mmCIF file of C-alpha atoms in Angstrom:
data_model
loop_
_atom_site.group_PDB
_atom_site.id
_atom_site.type_symbol
_atom_site.label_atom_id
_atom_site.label_comp_id
_atom_site.label_asym_id
_atom_site.label_seq_id
_atom_site.Cartn_x
_atom_site.Cartn_y
_atom_site.Cartn_z
ATOM 1 C CA MET A 158 13.924 25.755 89.927
ATOM 2 C CA LYS A 159 12.134 28.895 88.856
ATOM 3 C CA LYS A 160 8.596 29.603 89.076
ATOM 4 C CA ILE A 161 6.561 30.347 86.154
ATOM 5 C CA THR A 162 5.867 34.176 86.349
ATOM 6 C CA MET A 163 3.484 34.050 83.283
ATOM 7 C CA TYR A 164 1.284 31.270 82.555
ATOM 8 C CA VAL A 165 -1.266 32.698 80.348
ATOM 9 C CA PHE A 166 -3.489 29.677 79.316
ATOM 10 C CA LEU A 167 -5.306 27.712 82.064
ATOM 11 C CA SER A 168 -6.302 25.228 79.423
ATOM 12 C CA ILE A 169 -4.791 24.158 76.154
ATOM 13 C CA LEU A 170 -6.144 26.583 73.246
ATOM 14 C CA VAL A 171 -7.078 24.786 70.269
ATOM 15 C CA PHE A 172 -7.425 26.043 66.601
ATOM 16 C CA PRO A 173 -8.870 23.678 64.066
ATOM 17 C CA VAL A 174 -7.241 24.076 60.567
ATOM 18 C CA ASP A 175 -8.685 21.822 58.074
ATOM 19 C CA SER A 176 -7.586 18.252 59.218
ATOM 20 C CA GLN A 177 -5.170 19.383 61.830
ATOM 21 C CA THR A 178 -5.697 21.104 65.063
ATOM 22 C CA ILE A 179 -2.992 23.502 66.271
ATOM 23 C CA GLU A 180 -2.877 23.747 70.227
ATOM 24 C CA LYS A 181 -1.017 26.252 72.092
ATOM 25 C CA VAL A 182 0.018 24.147 75.109
ATOM 26 C CA PHE A 183 2.222 26.573 77.042
ATOM 27 C CA GLN A 184 3.494 30.168 77.272
ATOM 28 C CA THR A 185 5.861 31.696 79.611
ATOM 29 C CA ASP A 186 7.981 34.657 79.941
ATOM 30 C CA GLU A 187 10.795 32.689 81.904
ATOM 31 C CA ILE A 188 12.100 31.788 78.372
ATOM 32 C CA VAL A 189 12.819 34.571 75.977
ATOM 33 C CA HIS A 190 14.833 35.278 72.827
ATOM 34 C CA LYS A 191 18.499 36.437 73.502
ATOM 35 C CA THR A 192 21.381 37.046 71.234
ATOM 36 C CA ARG A 193 25.177 37.043 71.802
ATOM 37 C CA THR A 194 27.327 38.100 68.947
ATOM 38 C CA ILE A 195 26.398 35.739 66.135
ATOM 39 C CA TYR A 196 24.559 33.245 68.418
ATOM 40 C CA GLU A 197 20.876 33.024 69.780
ATOM 41 C CA SER A 198 19.027 31.228 72.440
ATOM 42 C CA PRO A 199 16.683 29.441 72.649
ATOM 43 C CA PHE A 200 17.453 27.052 69.654
ATOM 44 C CA GLY A 201 16.788 23.311 69.561
ATOM 45 C CA ILE A 202 14.003 21.269 70.916
ATOM 46 C CA TYR A 203 13.512 17.758 72.315
ATOM 47 C CA VAL A 204 10.268 16.103 73.259
ATOM 48 C CA ASP A 205 9.801 13.070 75.415
ATOM 49 C CA GLU A 206 6.451 12.016 74.351
ATOM 50 C CA ILE A 207 5.943 9.149 76.755
ATOM 51 C CA GLU A 208 6.298 11.550 79.683
ATOM 52 C CA GLN A 209 4.907 14.557 77.812
ATOM 53 C CA LYS A 210 7.981 16.744 78.489
ATOM 54 C CA ILE A 211 9.119 19.238 76.163
ATOM 55 C CA GLU A 212 12.932 20.441 76.515
ATOM 56 C CA ILE A 213 13.835 23.597 74.918
ATOM 57 C CA MET A 214 17.602 23.973 74.432
ATOM 58 C CA ASN A 215 19.653 27.026 75.114
ATOM 59 C CA GLY A 216 21.294 26.918 71.767
ATOM 60 C CA ASN A 217 25.017 27.773 71.927
ATOM 61 C CA TRP A 218 24.712 28.147 75.714
ATOM 62 C CA ASP A 219 24.866 25.022 77.755
ATOM 63 C CA GLY A 220 21.603 23.561 79.218
ATOM 64 C CA SER A 221 17.880 23.877 78.578
ATOM 65 C CA ASN A 222 14.514 24.203 80.212
ATOM 66 C CA GLU A 223 12.103 21.434 80.490
ATOM 67 C CA ILE A 224 8.242 21.979 80.588
ATOM 68 C CA HIS A 225 5.306 19.533 80.947
ATOM 69 C CA ILE A 226 2.428 19.770 78.338
ATOM 70 C CA GLY A 227 -0.801 20.787 79.676
ATOM 71 C CA THR A 228 0.137 21.266 83.314
ATOM 72 C CA ASN A 229 0.718 24.464 85.448
ATOM 73 C CA GLN A 230 4.015 23.333 86.875
ATOM 74 C CA GLU A 231 7.456 24.800 87.249
ATOM 75 C CA ILE A 232 9.974 25.084 84.574
ATOM 76 C CA ILE A 233 12.945 22.847 85.510
ATOM 77 C CA PRO A 234 16.282 24.321 84.089
ATOM 78 C CA LYS A 235 18.718 21.516 83.286
ATOM 79 C CA ASP A 236 22.393 21.610 82.808
ATOM 80 C CA ASN A 237 23.408 18.256 81.664
ATOM 81 C CA VAL A 238 23.433 19.094 77.872
ATOM 82 C CA GLN A 239 26.455 20.568 76.178
ATOM 83 C CA ALA A 240 25.667 23.279 73.584
ATOM 84 C CA ALA A 241 25.625 21.700 70.094
ATOM 85 C CA TRP A 242 24.197 23.261 67.003
ATOM 86 C CA GLY A 243 21.039 21.446 66.302
ATOM 87 C CA GLU A 244 17.353 22.506 65.586
ATOM 88 C CA VAL A 245 16.108 19.134 66.746
ATOM 89 C CA TYR A 246 17.487 16.717 69.323
ATOM 90 C CA ILE A 247 16.372 13.139 69.594
ATOM 91 C CA LYS A 248 17.058 11.508 72.956
ATOM 92 C CA MET A 249 17.809 7.643 72.897
ATOM 93 C CA ASP A 250 18.694 6.269 76.118
ATOM 94 C CA ASP A 251 21.924 8.352 77.362
ATOM 95 C CA PHE A 252 22.448 9.737 73.732
ATOM 96 C CA TYR A 253 21.521 13.124 72.332
ATOM 97 C CA ILE A 254 21.163 13.073 68.587
ATOM 98 C CA GLY A 255 21.116 16.603 67.187
ATOM 99 C CA GLY A 256 19.910 17.441 63.710
ATOM 100 C CA SER A 257 19.912 20.382 61.300
ATOM 101 C CA ALA A 258 20.097 20.974 57.656
ATOM 102 C CA SER A 259 23.912 20.624 57.469
ATOM 103 C CA TYR A 260 24.924 19.325 60.751
ATOM 104 C CA ILE A 261 24.352 16.042 62.802
ATOM 105 C CA THR A 262 25.701 15.526 66.290
ATOM 106 C CA ILE A 263 26.081 12.534 68.422
ATOM 107 C CA GLN A 264 26.573 13.230 72.064
ATOM 108 C CA LYS A 265 26.448 11.351 75.311
ATOM 109 C CA SER A 266 25.825 13.700 78.327
ATOM 110 C CA LYS A 267 28.315 16.521 77.750
ATOM 111 C CA LYS A 268 30.673 14.574 75.497
ATOM 112 C CA ILE A 269 30.530 15.044 71.870
ATOM 113 C CA ILE A 270 30.989 11.708 70.274
ATOM 114 C CA ASN A 271 30.966 12.784 66.455
ATOM 115 C CA GLU A 272 29.969 15.708 64.209
ATOM 116 C CA ILE A 273 28.729 14.981 60.816
ATOM 117 C CA LYS A 274 29.065 18.007 58.398
ATOM 118 C CA ASP A 275 28.408 16.522 54.977
ATOM 119 C CA THR A 276 24.550 16.304 55.155
ATOM 120 C CA LYS A 277 22.233 18.847 53.511
ATOM 121 C CA SER A 278 18.812 17.571 54.839
ATOM 122 C CA GLY A 279 19.347 16.421 58.272
ATOM 123 C CA ILE A 280 18.524 12.992 59.789
ATOM 124 C CA SER A 281 16.583 10.581 57.558
ATOM 125 C CA PHE A 282 15.783 7.934 60.183
ATOM 126 C CA ILE A 283 17.349 6.051 63.234
ATOM 127 C CA LEU A 284 17.481 2.442 63.887
ATOM 128 C CA LYS A 285 18.825 0.183 66.622
ATOM 129 C CA GLU A 286 22.355 -1.244 66.281
ATOM 130 C CA GLY A 287 24.020 -3.359 68.883
ATOM 131 C CA ASN A 288 23.632 -1.645 72.227
ATOM 132 C CA GLY A 289 23.168 1.728 70.596
ATOM 133 C CA TYR A 290 21.719 3.265 67.477
ATOM 134 C CA ILE A 291 22.753 4.178 63.921
ATOM 135 C CA VAL A 292 21.569 7.295 62.191
ATOM 136 C CA TYR A 293 20.913 7.406 58.542
ATOM 137 C CA TYR A 294 21.332 10.629 56.496
ATOM 138 C CA VAL A 295 22.423 11.464 52.779
ATOM 139 C CA ASN A 296 25.097 13.676 51.652
ATOM 140 C CA ASP A 297 24.775 16.670 49.206
ATOM 141 C CA LYS A 298 24.728 14.470 46.320
ATOM 142 C CA GLY A 299 21.944 12.079 47.784
ATOM 143 C CA ILE A 300 24.303 9.341 48.604
ATOM 144 C CA PRO A 301 23.439 7.292 51.712
ATOM 145 C CA ARG A 302 25.636 7.524 54.842
ATOM 146 C CA ALA A 303 25.126 6.484 58.478
ATOM 147 C CA VAL A 304 26.797 7.177 61.736
ATOM 148 C CA ASP A 305 26.380 5.154 64.963
ATOM 149 C CA THR A 306 26.328 6.169 68.566
ATOM 150 C CA GLU A 307 29.802 4.938 69.083
ATOM 151 C CA GLY A 308 30.906 7.527 66.443
ATOM 152 C CA ARG A 309 31.497 5.171 63.593
ATOM 153 C CA ILE A 310 30.843 6.167 59.974
ATOM 154 C CA TYR A 311 29.226 3.870 57.643
ATOM 155 C CA GLU A 312 29.875 4.444 53.901
ATOM 156 C CA ASN A 313 27.047 3.871 51.485
ATOM 157 C CA THR A 314 27.622 0.178 50.736
ATOM 158 C CA GLU A 315 27.911 -0.728 54.459
ATOM 159 C CA ALA A 316 24.898 1.426 55.442
ATOM 160 C CA ILE A 317 22.618 -0.224 52.857
ATOM 161 C CA ALA A 318 23.924 -3.635 53.712
ATOM 162 C CA TYR A 319 22.912 -3.166 57.395
ATOM 163 C CA LEU A 320 19.265 -2.284 56.363
ATOM 164 C CA LYS A 321 19.065 -5.822 54.849
ATOM 165 C CA GLU A 322 20.517 -7.185 57.941
ATOM 166 C CA TYR A 323 18.154 -5.192 60.368
ATOM 167 C CA ASP A 324 14.975 -5.958 58.642
ATOM 168 C CA GLU A 325 15.039 -8.304 55.772
ATOM 169 C CA GLN A 326 11.259 -7.950 55.030
ATOM 170 C CA LYS A 327 11.363 -4.114 55.036
ATOM 171 C CA TYR A 328 14.463 -4.193 52.963
ATOM 172 C CA GLU A 329 12.554 -6.287 50.135
ATOM 173 C CA GLN A 330 9.835 -3.863 50.342
ATOM 174 C CA SER A 331 12.280 -1.036 49.660
ATOM 175 C CA VAL A 332 13.757 -2.998 46.723
ATOM 176 C CA GLN A 333 10.303 -3.108 45.249
ATOM 177 C CA ARG A 334 9.532 0.521 46.044
ATOM 178 C CA ALA A 335 13.004 1.497 44.391
ATOM 179 C CA THR A 336 11.824 -0.460 41.313
ATOM 180 C CA GLU A 337 8.536 1.339 41.272
ATOM 181 C CA LEU A 338 10.397 4.653 41.449
ATOM 182 C CA GLY A 339 12.712 3.647 38.690
ATOM 183 C CA LEU A 340 15.591 3.766 41.093
ATOM 184 C CA ALA A 341 16.328 0.000 41.368
ATOM 185 C CA ASP A 342 19.723 0.115 39.706
ATOM 186 C CA ARG A 343 20.916 3.006 41.841
ATOM 187 C CA PHE A 344 19.533 1.427 44.867
ATOM 188 C CA ARG A 345 21.410 -1.861 44.238
ATOM 189 C CA ASN A 346 24.506 0.356 43.445
ATOM 190 C CA ASN A 347 23.914 1.970 47.083
ATOM 191 C CA GLU A 348 23.625 5.336 45.365
ATOM 192 C CA VAL A 349 20.242 6.198 46.841
ATOM 193 C CA LEU A 350 18.513 5.841 50.168
ATOM 194 C CA VAL A 351 14.967 4.048 50.021
ATOM 195 C CA TRP A 352 13.473 2.752 53.256
ATOM 196 C CA GLY A 353 10.021 1.390 53.199
ATOM 197 C CA ARG A 354 8.024 3.462 50.777
ATOM 198 C CA THR A 355 10.157 6.659 51.126
ATOM 199 C CA TYR A 356 12.860 8.009 48.912
ATOM 200 C CA TYR A 357 15.200 10.139 51.127
ATOM 201 C CA SER A 358 17.300 12.675 49.617
ATOM 202 C CA THR A 359 17.858 16.461 49.545
ATOM 203 C CA VAL A 360 15.181 19.098 48.685
ATOM 204 C CA ASP A 361 17.005 19.906 45.420
ATOM 205 C CA ILE A 362 17.389 16.285 44.158
ATOM 206 C CA LEU A 363 13.682 15.465 45.169
ATOM 207 C CA GLU A 364 12.581 18.480 43.229
ATOM 208 C CA THR A 365 14.559 17.248 40.272
ATOM 209 C CA TYR A 366 13.250 13.884 40.614
ATOM 210 C CA TRP A 367 9.466 14.673 41.177
ATOM 211 C CA GLY A 368 9.382 17.450 38.709
ATOM 212 C CA LYS A 369 8.467 19.960 41.344
ATOM 213 C CA SER A 370 9.493 20.211 44.851
ATOM 214 C CA PRO A 371 6.908 18.913 47.448
ATOM 215 C CA TYR A 372 8.749 20.920 50.159
ATOM 216 C CA ILE A 373 8.765 24.742 50.755
ATOM 217 C CA ILE A 374 12.238 25.557 51.857
ATOM 218 C CA SER A 375 15.803 24.197 51.027
ATOM 219 C CA GLY A 376 17.511 22.303 54.048
ATOM 220 C CA GLN A 377 16.183 20.075 56.790
ATOM 221 C CA ILE A 378 13.441 17.681 56.308
ATOM 222 C CA GLN A 379 12.183 15.946 59.506
ATOM 223 C CA TYR A 380 10.710 12.460 59.044
ATOM 224 C CA ASP A 381 8.330 10.170 61.080
ATOM 225 C CA ALA A 382 8.701 6.517 61.258
ATOM 226 C CA GLN A 383 6.240 5.867 58.217
ATOM 227 C CA GLY A 384 8.424 8.224 56.183
ATOM 228 C CA TYR A 385 6.180 11.212 55.949
ATOM 229 C CA GLY A 386 8.301 14.450 55.665
ATOM 230 C CA TYR A 387 7.802 17.638 57.490
ATOM 231 C CA GLN A 388 9.122 21.345 57.216
ATOM 232 C CA CYS A 389 8.152 24.587 58.774
ATOM 233 C CA ASP A 390 9.022 27.971 57.625
ATOM 234 C CA PHE A 391 8.726 30.644 60.190
ATOM 235 C CA TYR A 392 8.285 34.490 59.532
ATOM 236 C CA GLY A 393 7.136 37.443 61.297
ATOM 237 C CA LYS A 394 4.031 39.439 60.423
ATOM 238 C CA LYS A 395 4.983 40.591 56.896
ATOM 239 C CA TYR A 396 5.568 37.181 55.639
ATOM 240 C CA LYS A 397 3.401 34.194 56.299
ATOM 241 C CA SER A 398 4.696 31.058 58.343
ATOM 242 C CA PHE A 399 3.724 27.554 57.123
ATOM 243 C CA LEU A 400 3.877 23.760 58.014
ATOM 244 C CA CYS A 401 4.345 21.506 55.003
ATOM 245 C CA ILE A 402 3.717 17.698 55.311
ATOM 246 C CA VAL A 403 4.816 15.340 52.346
ATOM 247 C CA SER A 404 3.740 11.580 51.963
ATOM 248 C CA PRO A 405 5.992 8.838 51.169
ATOM 249 C CA GLU A 406 4.574 9.030 47.609
ATOM 250 C CA GLY A 407 6.235 12.493 47.186
ATOM 251 C CA GLU A 408 2.856 14.281 47.463
ATOM 252 C CA ARG A 409 2.446 17.518 49.489
ATOM 253 C CA ILE A 410 -0.680 16.425 51.467
ATOM 254 C CA ASN A 411 -0.954 19.548 53.526
ATOM 255 C CA ILE A 412 0.273 23.180 53.738
ATOM 256 C CA THR A 413 -0.980 24.997 56.836
ATOM 257 C CA GLY A 414 -0.639 28.569 57.676
ATOM 258 C CA LEU A 415 0.715 28.996 61.211
ATOM 259 C CA THR A 416 0.863 32.883 61.547
ATOM 260 C CA ASP A 417 -2.537 33.657 62.705
ATOM 261 C CA PHE A 418 -2.176 31.046 65.945
ATOM 262 C CA SER A 419 0.944 32.794 67.323
ATOM 263 C CA ASN A 420 0.760 36.136 68.999
ATOM 264 C CA ILE A 421 4.446 36.555 68.200
ATOM 265 C CA LEU A 422 4.356 35.585 64.516
ATOM 266 C CA SER A 423 1.169 37.751 63.967
ATOM 267 C CA THR A 424 2.436 40.892 65.538
ATOM 268 C CA TYR A 425 6.191 40.975 65.035
ATOM 269 C CA GLU A 426 7.389 43.554 62.433
ATOM 270 C CA ASP A 427 10.564 43.558 60.846
ATOM 271 C CA GLY A 428 13.469 44.051 63.103
ATOM 272 C CA CYS A 429 11.895 42.079 65.983
ATOM 273 C CA ARG A 430 13.876 39.142 66.632
ATOM 274 C CA PHE A 431 12.584 35.610 67.519
ATOM 275 C CA SER A 432 13.850 31.999 67.299
ATOM 276 C CA THR A 433 11.900 28.744 66.552
ATOM 277 C CA SER A 434 12.582 25.009 66.557
ATOM 278 C CA MET A 435 10.191 22.131 65.673
ATOM 279 C CA TYR A 436 10.277 18.375 66.716
ATOM 280 C CA VAL A 437 8.572 15.605 64.873
ATOM 281 C CA GLY A 438 7.874 12.407 66.849
ATOM 282 C CA PHE A 439 8.169 8.906 65.683
ATOM 283 C CA GLY A 440 4.400 8.766 65.014
ATOM 284 C CA GLY A 441 4.016 12.371 63.313
ATOM 285 C CA ASN A 442 3.134 14.512 66.239
ATOM 286 C CA ILE A 443 4.469 17.962 65.687
ATOM 287 C CA TYR A 444 5.861 20.264 68.469
ATOM 288 C CA TYR A 445 7.329 23.751 67.974
ATOM 289 C CA TYR A 446 8.153 26.822 70.033
ATOM 290 C CA ILE A 447 8.355 30.508 69.122
ATOM 291 C CA ALA A 448 10.711 32.441 71.374
ATOM 292 C CA GLY A 449 10.074 36.157 71.293
ATOM 293 C CA GLU A 450 11.671 39.024 73.113
ATOM 294 C CA GLU A 451 8.932 39.048 75.988
ATOM 295 C CA TYR A 452 7.766 35.445 76.087
ATOM 296 C CA THR A 453 7.923 31.989 74.566
ATOM 297 C CA GLU A 454 4.863 30.245 72.905
ATOM 298 C CA VAL A 455 4.759 26.306 72.554
ATOM 299 C CA PHE A 456 2.435 24.418 70.179
ATOM 300 C CA ARG A 457 1.428 20.904 69.438
ATOM 301 C CA ILE A 458 -0.197 19.216 66.468
ATOM 302 C CA ARG A 459 -1.443 15.492 66.948
ATOM 303 C CA ARG A 460 -1.152 13.274 64.033
ATOM 304 C CA THR A 461 -4.515 12.824 62.187
ATOM 305 C CA TRP A 462 -3.311 12.739 58.340
ATOM 306 C CA GLY A 463 -2.261 9.740 56.150
ATOM 307 C CA GLU A 464 -2.416 6.472 57.367
ATOM 308 C CA PRO A 465 -3.163 5.966 61.022
ATOM 309 C CA ASP A 466 -0.059 5.665 63.054
ATOM 310 C CA LEU A 467 -0.450 3.392 66.079
ATOM 311 C CA TYR A 468 2.528 4.830 68.079
ATOM 312 C CA ALA A 469 0.999 8.333 67.739
ATOM 313 C CA MET A 470 -2.451 6.996 68.816
ATOM 314 C CA ALA A 471 -0.793 5.346 71.833
ATOM 315 C CA ILE A 472 0.984 8.403 72.661
ATOM 316 C CA ASN A 473 -1.982 10.696 72.338
ATOM 317 C CA GLY A 474 -4.473 8.316 73.987
ATOM 318 C CA TYR A 475 -8.174 9.457 74.031
ATOM 319 C CA THR A 476 -9.187 13.022 74.890
ATOM 320 C CA ASP A 477 -12.688 14.453 74.861
ATOM 321 C CA ASP A 478 -12.176 16.865 72.150
ATOM 322 C CA SER A 479 -11.708 16.824 68.237
ATOM 323 C CA TYR A 480 -8.953 14.524 68.574
ATOM 324 C CA GLY A 481 -11.025 12.104 70.523
ATOM 325 C CA LYS A 482 -13.460 12.062 67.614
ATOM 326 C CA TYR A 483 -10.583 11.035 65.302
ATOM 327 C CA VAL A 484 -9.768 8.291 67.670
ATOM 328 C CA GLU A 485 -13.306 6.882 67.775
ATOM 329 C CA GLU A 486 -13.560 7.164 63.872
ATOM 330 C CA THR A 487 -10.170 5.478 63.443
ATOM 331 C CA LEU A 488 -10.881 2.514 65.868
ATOM 332 C CA ALA A 489 -13.887 1.729 63.968
ATOM 333 C CA LYS A 490 -11.986 1.364 60.750
ATOM 334 C CA LEU A 491 -9.123 -0.845 62.111
ATOM 335 C CA SER A 492 -8.883 -4.489 61.832
ATOM 336 C CA LYS A 493 -8.828 -6.930 64.706
ATOM 337 C CA ALA A 494 -5.151 -7.517 64.209
ATOM 338 C CA GLU A 495 -4.417 -3.722 64.186
ATOM 339 C CA LEU A 496 -6.505 -3.059 67.358
ATOM 340 C CA ARG A 497 -4.449 -5.875 69.087
ATOM 341 C CA LEU A 498 -1.279 -4.145 67.885
ATOM 342 C CA LEU A 499 -2.576 -0.715 68.985
ATOM 343 C CA ARG A 500 -3.519 -2.114 72.519
ATOM 344 C CA ASN A 501 0.048 -3.628 72.882
ATOM 345 C CA THR A 502 1.711 -0.393 71.539
ATOM 346 C CA VAL A 503 0.434 1.473 74.659
ATOM 347 C CA PHE A 504 2.187 -1.273 76.994
ATOM 348 C CA ALA A 505 5.299 -1.263 74.864
ATOM 349 C CA LEU A 506 5.812 2.538 75.554
ATOM 350 C CA TYR A 507 6.505 1.570 79.124
ATOM 351 C CA GLY A 508 8.789 -1.298 78.308
ATOM 352 C CA TYR A 509 6.469 -4.317 78.668
ATOM 353 C CA THR A 510 8.081 -7.792 77.984
ATOM 354 C CA PHE A 511 6.163 -9.563 75.132
ATOM 355 C CA LYS A 512 5.946 -13.390 75.399
ATOM 356 C CA SER A 513 4.133 -13.669 72.047
ATOM 357 C CA GLU A 514 6.729 -14.311 69.376
ATOM 358 C CA ASP A 515 4.998 -12.111 66.733
ATOM 359 C CA LEU A 516 4.656 -9.168 69.165
ATOM 360 C CA LYS A 517 8.252 -9.410 70.432
ATOM 361 C CA ASN A 518 9.562 -9.586 66.867
ATOM 362 C CA HIS A 519 7.572 -6.466 65.816
ATOM 363 C CA PHE A 520 8.480 -4.271 68.859
ATOM 364 C CA ASP A 521 12.059 -5.278 68.972
ATOM 365 C CA LYS A 522 12.429 -3.557 65.391
ATOM 366 C CA GLN A 523 10.817 -0.370 66.826
ATOM 367 C CA VAL A 524 13.548 2.159 67.543
ATOM 368 C CA TRP A 525 11.588 3.758 70.493
ATOM 369 C CA TYR A 526 11.094 0.444 72.264
ATOM 370 C CA THR A 527 13.152 -0.866 75.093
ATOM 371 C CA ASP A 528 12.310 -4.255 76.807
ATOM 372 C CA GLU A 529 12.529 -3.257 80.573
ATOM 373 C CA SER A 530 11.172 -6.508 81.916
ATOM 374 C CA LYS A 531 7.907 -4.642 82.873
ATOM 375 C CA THR A 532 4.582 -6.391 83.381
ATOM 376 C CA ALA A 533 1.132 -4.861 83.293
ATOM 377 C CA SER A 534 1.018 -4.737 87.023
ATOM 378 C CA ASP A 535 4.208 -2.502 87.013
ATOM 379 C CA MET A 536 2.531 0.262 85.061
ATOM 380 C CA THR A 537 0.278 3.107 86.016
ATOM 381 C CA LEU A 538 -1.118 4.699 82.830
ATOM 382 C CA PRO A 539 -2.177 8.306 82.682
ATOM 383 C CA LEU A 540 -5.954 8.799 82.172
ATOM 384 C CA HIS A 541 -5.910 9.538 78.444
ATOM 385 C CA ARG A 542 -3.984 6.360 77.479
ATOM 386 C CA GLN A 543 -6.001 4.259 79.930
ATOM 387 C CA LYS A 544 -9.147 5.571 78.172
ATOM 388 C CA LEU A 545 -7.752 4.515 74.915
ATOM 389 C CA LEU A 546 -7.116 1.052 76.152
ATOM 390 C CA GLU A 547 -10.765 0.742 77.192
ATOM 391 C CA LEU A 548 -11.995 2.078 73.928
ATOM 392 C CA VAL A 549 -9.714 -0.546 72.026
ATOM 393 C CA GLN A 550 -10.943 -3.388 74.162
ATOM 394 C CA ALA A 551 -14.425 -2.511 73.696
ATOM 395 C CA GLU A 552 -13.949 -2.384 69.923
ATOM 396 C CA GLU A 553 -12.169 -5.709 69.942
ATOM 397 C CA ALA A 554 -15.118 -7.275 71.768
ATOM 398 C CA LYS A 555 -17.330 -6.448 68.830
ATOM 399 C CA ARG A 556 -15.308 -8.162 66.361
#
């Protein structure tokens, strides 16, 4: 394991921007931008939000480097990942699901199970399927497709049929949403992908549908579990870098400038090389790195926009800063049922076994949840999540 030879920030640096706070959580010269013929490294990112670990992939070189958010620890080199072209990786059990604008990979350890090359906007969402998972996407014409972690391809009719089988209530909500959008016939004919309140398609098709594009670039759209869409556009000093967030209603709810918060983005002139990747968690937390020629910066933006996301709140816990104020304000607005669900979401992160039928049914449908036969006594919560539990219980006692 390599020691960090440069760890500039002894505490997380925070930069408030409107309703978001951009946090620089790590900086190191042990990871730098490299090129070899047409390839570059690093490229690709995975985040274990429960354990607060960020894995920065080596791109077309095998392996990765793992860091821990907010701690002055060693960088851990890992060699259990085979190079596959993906800007973002989602790790589900033993599977790595890699996504970029035109490419989706399913791999287990170093074995590539399938490669999808007919997508134009990346991964739409992931559901459970059997003992594995099923990944939904659309092709360049916006037609729904899916691939499972066994490598099996689902054409549009079968892909939409599985949505109804998986969650009939949400499927009916999707039918209603498709009707509101004027897409009912196309949804019934399995020609468009609507799930929950979100219409998933390519940037070009969404631009035509909404009349103007809510997004800022063509290519990959990352989504959280609520169906909010995310894009980042990174440039050096001459051209500005932006984060774009789009609601399920197709409205651009935020566009945030990123240039001023990165030493690399704000100083690199034309000709300087750097690489970036962004990861959006199931609850909408955003993580990204910027790897320059001398060092790499890593950033986090915790979810505070749109409807409160209970998964994101459980992940983030309570911290005594601007995010903590958001938590306090949000808890005061949640219903008693929502407070109960948030409290149990914290336990669900660690594989708690639910005896209550309604909670069991709810969490069994959450793609991030695995029943590991855990009880409360099996868990040792980190302080920020323990503090959240205490605040939730105090709020519940008032109701």
